[in-house]
PDB file of C-alpha atoms in Angstrom:
ATOM      1  CA  UNK A  10       6.354 -24.276   6.532  1.00 74.00           C
ATOM      2  CA  UNK A  11       6.439 -23.662   2.823  1.00 83.00           C
ATOM      3  CA  UNK A  12       4.039 -21.841   0.537  1.00 86.00           C
ATOM      4  CA  UNK A  13       1.879 -24.329  -1.339  1.00 83.00           C
ATOM      5  CA  UNK A  14      -1.108 -23.988  -3.612  1.00 84.00           C
ATOM      6  CA  UNK A  15      -3.267 -25.158  -0.709  1.00 86.00           C
ATOM      7  CA  UNK A  16      -2.012 -22.199   1.356  1.00 84.00           C
ATOM      8  CA  UNK A  17      -2.990 -19.806  -1.414  1.00 86.00           C
ATOM      9  CA  UNK A  18      -6.427 -21.418  -1.789  1.00 86.00           C
ATOM     10  CA  UNK A  19      -6.972 -21.105   1.984  1.00 84.00           C
ATOM     11  CA  UNK A  20      -6.231 -17.385   1.734  1.00 82.00           C
ATOM     12  CA  UNK A  21      -8.517 -16.952  -1.283  1.00 84.00           C
ATOM     13  CA  UNK A  22     -11.431 -19.102  -0.072  1.00 86.00           C
ATOM     14  CA  UNK A  23     -13.158 -16.501   2.197  1.00 82.00           C
ATOM     15  CA  UNK A  24     -12.883 -13.812  -0.462  1.00 80.00           C
ATOM     16  CA  UNK A  25     -14.136 -15.994  -3.290  1.00 81.00           C
ATOM     17  CA  UNK A  26     -17.025 -17.404  -1.239  1.00 84.00           C
ATOM     18  CA  UNK A  27     -18.053 -13.884  -0.170  1.00 82.00           C
ATOM     19  CA  UNK A  28     -18.131 -12.669  -3.757  1.00 80.00           C
ATOM     20  CA  UNK A  29     -20.095 -15.715  -4.893  1.00 82.00           C
ATOM     21  CA  UNK A  30     -22.621 -14.934  -2.141  1.00 86.00           C
ATOM     22  CA  UNK A  31     -22.798 -11.300  -3.269  1.00 80.00           C
ATOM     23  CA  UNK A  32     -23.329 -12.349  -6.889  1.00 76.00           C
ATOM     24  CA  UNK A  33     -26.078 -14.764  -5.765  1.00 79.00           C
ATOM     25  CA  UNK A  34     -27.871 -12.013  -3.835  1.00 83.00           C
ATOM     26  CA  UNK A  35     -27.445  -9.652  -6.783  1.00 76.00           C
ATOM     27  CA  UNK A  36     -28.939 -12.262  -9.112  1.00 73.00           C
ATOM     28  CA  UNK A  37     -31.905 -12.889  -6.782  1.00 77.00           C
ATOM     29  CA  UNK A  38     -32.578  -9.158  -6.420  1.00 76.00           C
ATOM     30  CA  UNK A  39     -32.602  -8.503 -10.168  1.00 71.00           C
ATOM     31  CA  UNK A  40     -33.805 -11.875 -11.322  1.00 68.00           C
ATOM     32  CA  UNK A  41     -37.310 -10.600 -12.176  1.00 70.00           C
ATOM     33  CA  UNK A  42     -36.013  -7.462 -13.851  1.00 69.00           C
ATOM     34  CA  UNK A  43     -33.824  -8.832 -16.635  1.00 63.00           C
ATOM     35  CA  UNK A  44     -34.000  -5.534 -18.500  1.00 67.00           C
ATOM     36  CA  UNK A  45     -31.797  -4.067 -15.741  1.00 64.00           C
ATOM     37  CA  UNK A  46     -29.117  -6.646 -16.508  1.00 63.00           C
ATOM     38  CA  UNK A  47     -29.180  -5.624 -20.171  1.00 67.00           C
ATOM     39  CA  UNK A  48     -27.986  -2.140 -19.249  1.00 70.00           C
ATOM     40  CA  UNK A  49     -24.217  -2.474 -19.725  1.00 76.00           C
ATOM     41  CA  UNK A  50     -23.440   0.444 -17.366  1.00 79.00           C
ATOM     42  CA  UNK A  51     -25.091  -1.256 -14.392  1.00 74.00           C
ATOM     43  CA  UNK A  52     -23.399  -4.575 -15.124  1.00 73.00           C
ATOM     44  CA  UNK A  53     -19.987  -2.883 -15.507  1.00 82.00           C
ATOM     45  CA  UNK A  54     -20.522  -0.938 -12.273  1.00 82.00           C
ATOM     46  CA  UNK A  55     -21.243  -4.086 -10.258  1.00 76.00           C
ATOM     47  CA  UNK A  56     -18.390  -5.993 -11.893  1.00 79.00           C
ATOM     48  CA  UNK A  57     -15.995  -3.158 -11.087  1.00 84.00           C
ATOM     49  CA  UNK A  58     -17.151  -3.142  -7.461  1.00 81.00           C
ATOM     50  CA  UNK A  59     -16.470  -6.875  -7.238  1.00 78.00           C
ATOM     51  CA  UNK A  60     -13.282  -7.142  -9.313  1.00 83.00           C
ATOM     52  CA  UNK A  61     -11.339  -4.115  -8.044  1.00 85.00           C
ATOM     53  CA  UNK A  62     -10.871  -5.303  -4.420  1.00 82.00           C
ATOM     54  CA  UNK A  63     -10.087  -8.853  -5.518  1.00 84.00           C
ATOM     55  CA  UNK A  64      -7.545  -7.573  -8.037  1.00 88.00           C
ATOM     56  CA  UNK A  65      -5.735  -5.546  -5.374  1.00 88.00           C
ATOM     57  CA  UNK A  66      -5.723  -8.519  -3.005  1.00 87.00           C
ATOM     58  CA  UNK A  67      -4.353 -10.790  -5.736  1.00 89.00           C
ATOM     59  CA  UNK A  68      -1.550  -8.326  -6.498  1.00 92.00           C
ATOM     60  CA  UNK A  69      -0.419  -8.413  -2.849  1.00 91.00           C
ATOM     61  CA  UNK A  70      -0.865 -12.194  -2.649  1.00 91.00           C
ATOM     62  CA  UNK A  71       1.299 -12.860  -5.709  1.00 91.00           C
ATOM     63  CA  UNK A  72       3.846 -10.295  -4.501  1.00 94.00           C
ATOM     64  CA  UNK A  73       4.193 -12.336  -1.289  1.00 93.00           C
ATOM     65  CA  UNK A  74       4.335 -15.568  -3.251  1.00 93.00           C
ATOM     66  CA  UNK A  75       7.146 -14.204  -5.428  1.00 92.00           C
ATOM     67  CA  UNK A  76       9.151 -13.115  -2.363  1.00 93.00           C
ATOM     68  CA  UNK A  77       8.833 -16.377  -0.374  1.00 93.00           C
ATOM     69  CA  UNK A  78       8.193 -19.120  -2.947  1.00 91.00           C
ATOM     70  CA  UNK A  79      11.627 -20.717  -2.447  1.00 90.00           C
ATOM     71  CA  UNK A  80      11.802 -20.387   1.327  1.00 92.00           C
ATOM     72  CA  UNK A  81      11.098 -23.132   3.819  1.00 91.00           C
ATOM     73  CA  UNK A  82      10.713 -22.054   7.447  1.00 93.00           C
ATOM     74  CA  UNK A  83      10.523 -24.114  10.624  1.00 92.00           C
ATOM     75  CA  UNK A  84      10.416 -23.277  14.314  1.00 90.00           C
ATOM     76  CA  UNK A  85      12.663 -24.689  16.999  1.00 88.00           C
ATOM     77  CA  UNK A  86      12.928 -23.990  20.724  1.00 85.00           C
ATOM     78  CA  UNK A  87      15.818 -21.592  20.240  1.00 85.00           C
ATOM     79  CA  UNK A  88      14.760 -19.815  17.066  1.00 91.00           C
ATOM     80  CA  UNK A  89      13.612 -20.085  13.497  1.00 93.00           C
ATOM     81  CA  UNK A  90      15.299 -22.114  10.773  1.00 93.00           C
ATOM     82  CA  UNK A  91      15.119 -20.756   7.237  1.00 93.00           C
ATOM     83  CA  UNK A  92      16.108 -22.776   4.194  1.00 92.00           C
ATOM     84  CA  UNK A  93      16.567 -20.811   0.977  1.00 91.00           C
ATOM     85  CA  UNK A  94      15.772 -23.283  -1.831  1.00 86.00           C
ATOM     86  CA  UNK A  95      18.080 -25.931  -0.326  1.00 81.00           C
ATOM     87  CA  UNK A  96      21.085 -23.734  -1.196  1.00 87.00           C
ATOM     88  CA  UNK A  97      21.554 -21.664   1.927  1.00 89.00           C
ATOM     89  CA  UNK A  98      20.393 -22.177   5.485  1.00 91.00           C
ATOM     90  CA  UNK A  99      20.030 -19.654   8.271  1.00 91.00           C
ATOM     91  CA  UNK A 100      18.973 -19.981  11.858  1.00 92.00           C
ATOM     92  CA  UNK A 101      17.540 -16.864  13.459  1.00 93.00           C
ATOM     93  CA  UNK A 102      18.309 -16.837  17.179  1.00 93.00           C
ATOM     94  CA  UNK A 103      18.722 -14.211  19.855  1.00 92.00           C
ATOM     95  CA  UNK A 104      22.467 -14.348  19.195  1.00 92.00           C
ATOM     96  CA  UNK A 105      22.315 -13.257  15.541  1.00 92.00           C
ATOM     97  CA  UNK A 106      19.104 -11.192  15.389  1.00 93.00           C
ATOM     98  CA  UNK A 107      19.495  -7.412  15.247  1.00 93.00           C
ATOM     99  CA  UNK A 108      15.831  -6.401  14.854  1.00 94.00           C
ATOM    100  CA  UNK A 109      12.505  -7.258  13.260  1.00 94.00           C
ATOM    101  CA  UNK A 110       9.586  -5.155  12.115  1.00 94.00           C
ATOM    102  CA  UNK A 111       5.972  -6.072  11.364  1.00 93.00           C
ATOM    103  CA  UNK A 112       4.316  -4.378   8.383  1.00 93.00           C
ATOM    104  CA  UNK A 113       0.590  -4.701   7.737  1.00 89.00           C
ATOM    105  CA  UNK A 114      -2.737  -2.902   7.596  1.00 87.00           C
ATOM    106  CA  UNK A 115      -3.969  -0.840  10.538  1.00 81.00           C
ATOM    107  CA  UNK A 116      -6.581  -3.485  11.303  1.00 79.00           C
ATOM    108  CA  UNK A 117      -3.868  -6.154  11.604  1.00 77.00           C
ATOM    109  CA  UNK A 118      -1.538  -4.059  13.732  1.00 75.00           C
ATOM    110  CA  UNK A 119      -4.294  -3.131  16.176  1.00 77.00           C
ATOM    111  CA  UNK A 120      -5.310  -6.804  16.544  1.00 70.00           C
ATOM    112  CA  UNK A 121      -8.823  -5.963  15.390  1.00 67.00           C
ATOM    113  CA  UNK A 122     -11.238  -8.856  15.202  1.00 67.00           C
ATOM    114  CA  UNK A 123     -13.044  -7.194  12.294  1.00 69.00           C
ATOM    115  CA  UNK A 124     -11.521  -8.103   8.945  1.00 67.00           C
ATOM    116  CA  UNK A 125     -12.505  -5.881   6.043  1.00 66.00           C
ATOM    117  CA  UNK A 126     -10.748  -7.872   3.366  1.00 73.00           C
ATOM    118  CA  UNK A 127      -8.097 -10.467   2.765  1.00 76.00           C
ATOM    119  CA  UNK A 128      -5.522  -7.654   2.976  1.00 82.00           C
ATOM    120  CA  UNK A 129      -5.923  -7.702   6.755  1.00 82.00           C
ATOM    121  CA  UNK A 130      -4.495 -11.228   6.775  1.00 84.00           C
ATOM    122  CA  UNK A 131      -1.565 -10.355   4.495  1.00 88.00           C
ATOM    123  CA  UNK A 132       1.418  -8.909   6.326  1.00 91.00           C
ATOM    124  CA  UNK A 133       5.140  -9.461   6.536  1.00 94.00           C
ATOM    125  CA  UNK A 134       8.048  -9.361   8.955  1.00 95.00           C
ATOM    126  CA  UNK A 135      11.387  -7.810   7.958  1.00 95.00           C
ATOM    127  CA  UNK A 136      14.221  -9.442   9.862  1.00 95.00           C
ATOM    128  CA  UNK A 137      17.712  -7.962  10.125  1.00 94.00           C
ATOM    129  CA  UNK A 138      20.467 -10.351  11.193  1.00 94.00           C
ATOM    130  CA  UNK A 139      23.980  -9.509  12.373  1.00 92.00           C
ATOM    131  CA  UNK A 140      25.704 -10.264   9.065  1.00 89.00           C
ATOM    132  CA  UNK A 141      23.718  -7.408   7.481  1.00 87.00           C
ATOM    133  CA  UNK A 142      21.163  -9.546   5.648  1.00 90.00           C
ATOM    134  CA  UNK A 143      17.545  -8.435   5.609  1.00 93.00           C
ATOM    135  CA  UNK A 144      15.054 -11.263   5.235  1.00 93.00           C
ATOM    136  CA  UNK A 145      11.372 -10.780   4.457  1.00 95.00           C
ATOM    137  CA  UNK A 146       9.011 -13.444   5.774  1.00 94.00           C
ATOM    138  CA  UNK A 147       5.374 -13.131   4.716  1.00 93.00           C
ATOM    139  CA  UNK A 148       2.175 -14.405   6.266  1.00 91.00           C
ATOM    140  CA  UNK A 149       1.895 -16.932   3.435  1.00 90.00           C
ATOM    141  CA  UNK A 150       4.677 -18.905   5.138  1.00 91.00           C
ATOM    142  CA  UNK A 151       2.894 -18.860   8.486  1.00 90.00           C
ATOM    143  CA  UNK A 152      -0.344 -17.027   9.214  1.00 87.00           C
ATOM    144  CA  UNK A 153       0.845 -16.382  12.793  1.00 89.00           C
ATOM    145  CA  UNK A 154       4.389 -15.333  11.955  1.00 91.00           C
ATOM    146  CA  UNK A 155       3.925 -12.125  13.941  1.00 89.00           C
ATOM    147  CA  UNK A 156       3.014 -14.052  17.095  1.00 90.00           C
ATOM    148  CA  UNK A 157       5.904 -16.447  16.502  1.00 92.00           C
ATOM    149  CA  UNK A 158       8.382 -13.566  16.460  1.00 92.00           C
ATOM    150  CA  UNK A 159       6.726 -11.918  19.461  1.00 90.00           C
ATOM    151  CA  UNK A 160       7.016 -15.140  21.453  1.00 90.00           C
ATOM    152  CA  UNK A 161      10.660 -15.730  20.576  1.00 91.00           C
ATOM    153  CA  UNK A 162      12.117 -12.257  20.040  1.00 91.00           C
ATOM    154  CA  UNK A 163       9.913  -9.574  21.666  1.00 88.00           C
ATOM    155  CA  UNK A 164      12.964  -7.595  22.856  1.00 91.00           C
ATOM    156  CA  UNK A 165      14.219  -7.104  19.288  1.00 89.00           C
ATOM    157  CA  UNK A 166      11.007  -5.666  17.841  1.00 90.00           C
ATOM    158  CA  UNK A 167      11.042  -2.162  16.392  1.00 88.00           C
ATOM    159  CA  UNK A 168       7.962  -0.057  15.671  1.00 86.00           C
ATOM    160  CA  UNK A 169       5.280  -1.594  13.473  1.00 88.00           C
ATOM    161  CA  UNK A 170       4.656  -0.041  10.069  1.00 89.00           C
ATOM    162  CA  UNK A 171       1.077   0.605   8.970  1.00 88.00           C
ATOM    163  CA  UNK A 172       0.441   0.374   5.250  1.00 88.00           C
ATOM    164  CA  UNK A 173      -2.838   0.469   3.360  1.00 84.00           C
ATOM    165  CA  UNK A 174      -1.337  -1.790   0.722  1.00 85.00           C
ATOM    166  CA  UNK A 175       1.360  -3.921   2.396  1.00 88.00           C
ATOM    167  CA  UNK A 176       3.420  -4.736  -0.700  1.00 90.00           C
ATOM    168  CA  UNK A 177       7.001  -5.904  -0.251  1.00 91.00           C
ATOM    169  CA  UNK A 178       9.363  -3.677  -2.203  1.00 82.00           C
TER     170      UNK A 178
END
């Protein structure tokens, strides 16, 4: 699994379609009252309400892209194979894994079925291997990366970290 533009579009599609729907409803509500749309304060207020959440989501999305753009990940029966831009390869198995930690929003960590924004689908796993390396694998590589690690390495999991804005530092 590698991050592609199609992966990014799949993450952005629900958000973009929701905002297009909101703009359509807004247009229908104020369609007869065009003088309202001439008031710059009202237009700026609604644009701010729509752009601010999308901007925050895009910051996290591009942060994840920057971290994992050169990583290819695949699953095997014994572990996870990671290829770092065809230069270095690593296999994560029970023999070389020290620990892993899931970081995401509270909604993600509680397995809530209610998603408030795209941020609830953006999370990452920090993996520590026995040679001291720490590897960050984001949900852009695999949307179920948390379940993959739970299936293969549940005994090595340390406490989840809740973050309102799950940026990788």
